[in-house]
Structure formats: C-alpha cells, structure tokens
Amino acid sequence: MDAKTGFFYLFSAVLLFAAFRVVTARNPVHAVLNLILAFSQAAAIWLLLKAEFLGIALVLVYLGAVMVLFLFVVMMLDIRIDSVRRGFWKHFPFAALIGVLIAFEMGMVLMGGFGEVEDAKAVGATMVNAAGQTVPYSNTQALGKLLYTEYLYPVEIAAVILLVAMIAAIALTLRKRKDSKAMSPADQIRVRASDRIKLVKVETTKPAQKPETVAADAAATAVETKA
C-alpha cells in the first residue's frame, strides 16, 4: 500500500467518524464542529482524486462561509435539545434502513466506476492535443477561465444571493431580548427633567426598639388600662 492509499483510508476513516458524531452529538455546537471536520476530510479526498477545484470550493464555500454561519446561528438560537430528540429512537429503524440502502447504492456506483480509474491514470495531469502532443493540463486553470469569462455574471449573481442569505440569517437571529438594557435614542432626546427625578414624600420612621423595651412598654400600657 502506497502513501496515497494510506492517506485515502485515513481521511475516509476520519470522515466516517465525524459524520457519525454529527448525528449522535448531544450538543448542536459539537455537531456543527464535527460537520466542519467532515467537510475538511472530504476536501482532502477530492485533492487526492486530482479534483482540486472541488476541494478548494468545498473549503472556501462550506468551511469558510456556510458552516461558520451555521455555527454562529446555532450559538445564538436557544435550541431545546430534549424536544428535538424526543422522537429519535422512534424513527431510528426507518432511518437506519434508508442509510443502509444509500450506502449500498453508493458502493455499487463506486465499484462500477473503478474500472475507469486505470484509464484515467494513464492520462494523469496531461492531455493530448490535436497534433498528438502531450501537454500539461490543470483542472483549476480550465475551470477558472470558464468561471471568469463565460460564466462571470452567474458567479456574481450567486455571490450576491449568498450575501443576502447571510444578512437575512443574521437579521433573523437579532431578536428583541428581554434582558437587554438598550434604550431608544428617540426616548432619550424627548426626556424631560421631571422624568429623570421624582420626589416622593415618605413618613418619618422611628428607630427599631429592643425587645426588652417593647415588653416594658406593653406592660406599662396594660397597667394603665387596668387602673
């Protein structure tokens, strides 16, 4: 087993463990952190498969933007874990069946595509031009030319949509809190002197007496009453 195969099995094992922890973690913040770890391992596997653009896009888009936004949203929201996980074991058998079915289908697709790997190795990072000459080829360079020439406007529109989605997610989390001590600037401007200080007339209170003095006064009052 060469180093590339060893790294593939290492990244795959960490990816499966992180994906399992995403589902089983009790804390939603820990679930998001494990999902970030899973995406990073998937990006490393894309790099091993010579799909540099997919790996970089996974890191920049999901790890750099979406997952960080998810983490902040989860930390801001007050999520009731007990109510969310109330029906977990009730639906677990059906979910496990669906998971096994998806894993079986992915295995069939991957095993069927392994026959083309040997042909792809012969090409590698080179390609043959019309004259029959072998020239170097870069997936990232070719995709970059397409994105910033023919698909420049769709890329800009997608960037604007992501920006609007980020602003909307932040705006949804900024709810009015009851424990906030912020004041309205309009109320501060309209304030008057009578609103700041209010004089209240309070009756004069006598100092507290000792229990012995209170008992003596009560006895004297009782004697005077009898007399």
C-alpha angles and dihedrals in degrees: 000000000000127000094262092056091046092053090047092055091044094052091043093052092049090046093053092046092049092048090051091050091051089063099038101040113115094204114066091212090057089048091055092048091052089049089054089052090050092052092049092053091048089053090052090052090051089054091052089052090054092249095129096162094053091049093049092045090051091053097043100040104033104025096033100042120003100042094042088052090049090051093053092045092050091049092049098046123078101231119187104219094189094058093044094052096040095104098033100111091039092063097031098099093053092044091049090051091052090047093052090048092051092047090051092050092048090049091052092050093048095046090049091051096050090084090069094052094081091053091049091052090060090059098040114157094339136080136196118244128211091275092057094252123137112238130178116261132197123195092201094052093048093048091046091055091050095047096049098039115032098016100036096118095047089051091051092047090051090050091052091048091051090049092051090048091052093049091047092050091051091047091052092054094049096085126161107272122209093214093054116116096198117133130212113253090218091057091049092053094049094049119125133202091251089056093056100052129028120187114216123190111228125188117245112261125213121230116262114266127224118258091246092055092047091052092048092050090049091051092049090050090051092051092050090050092053091047 
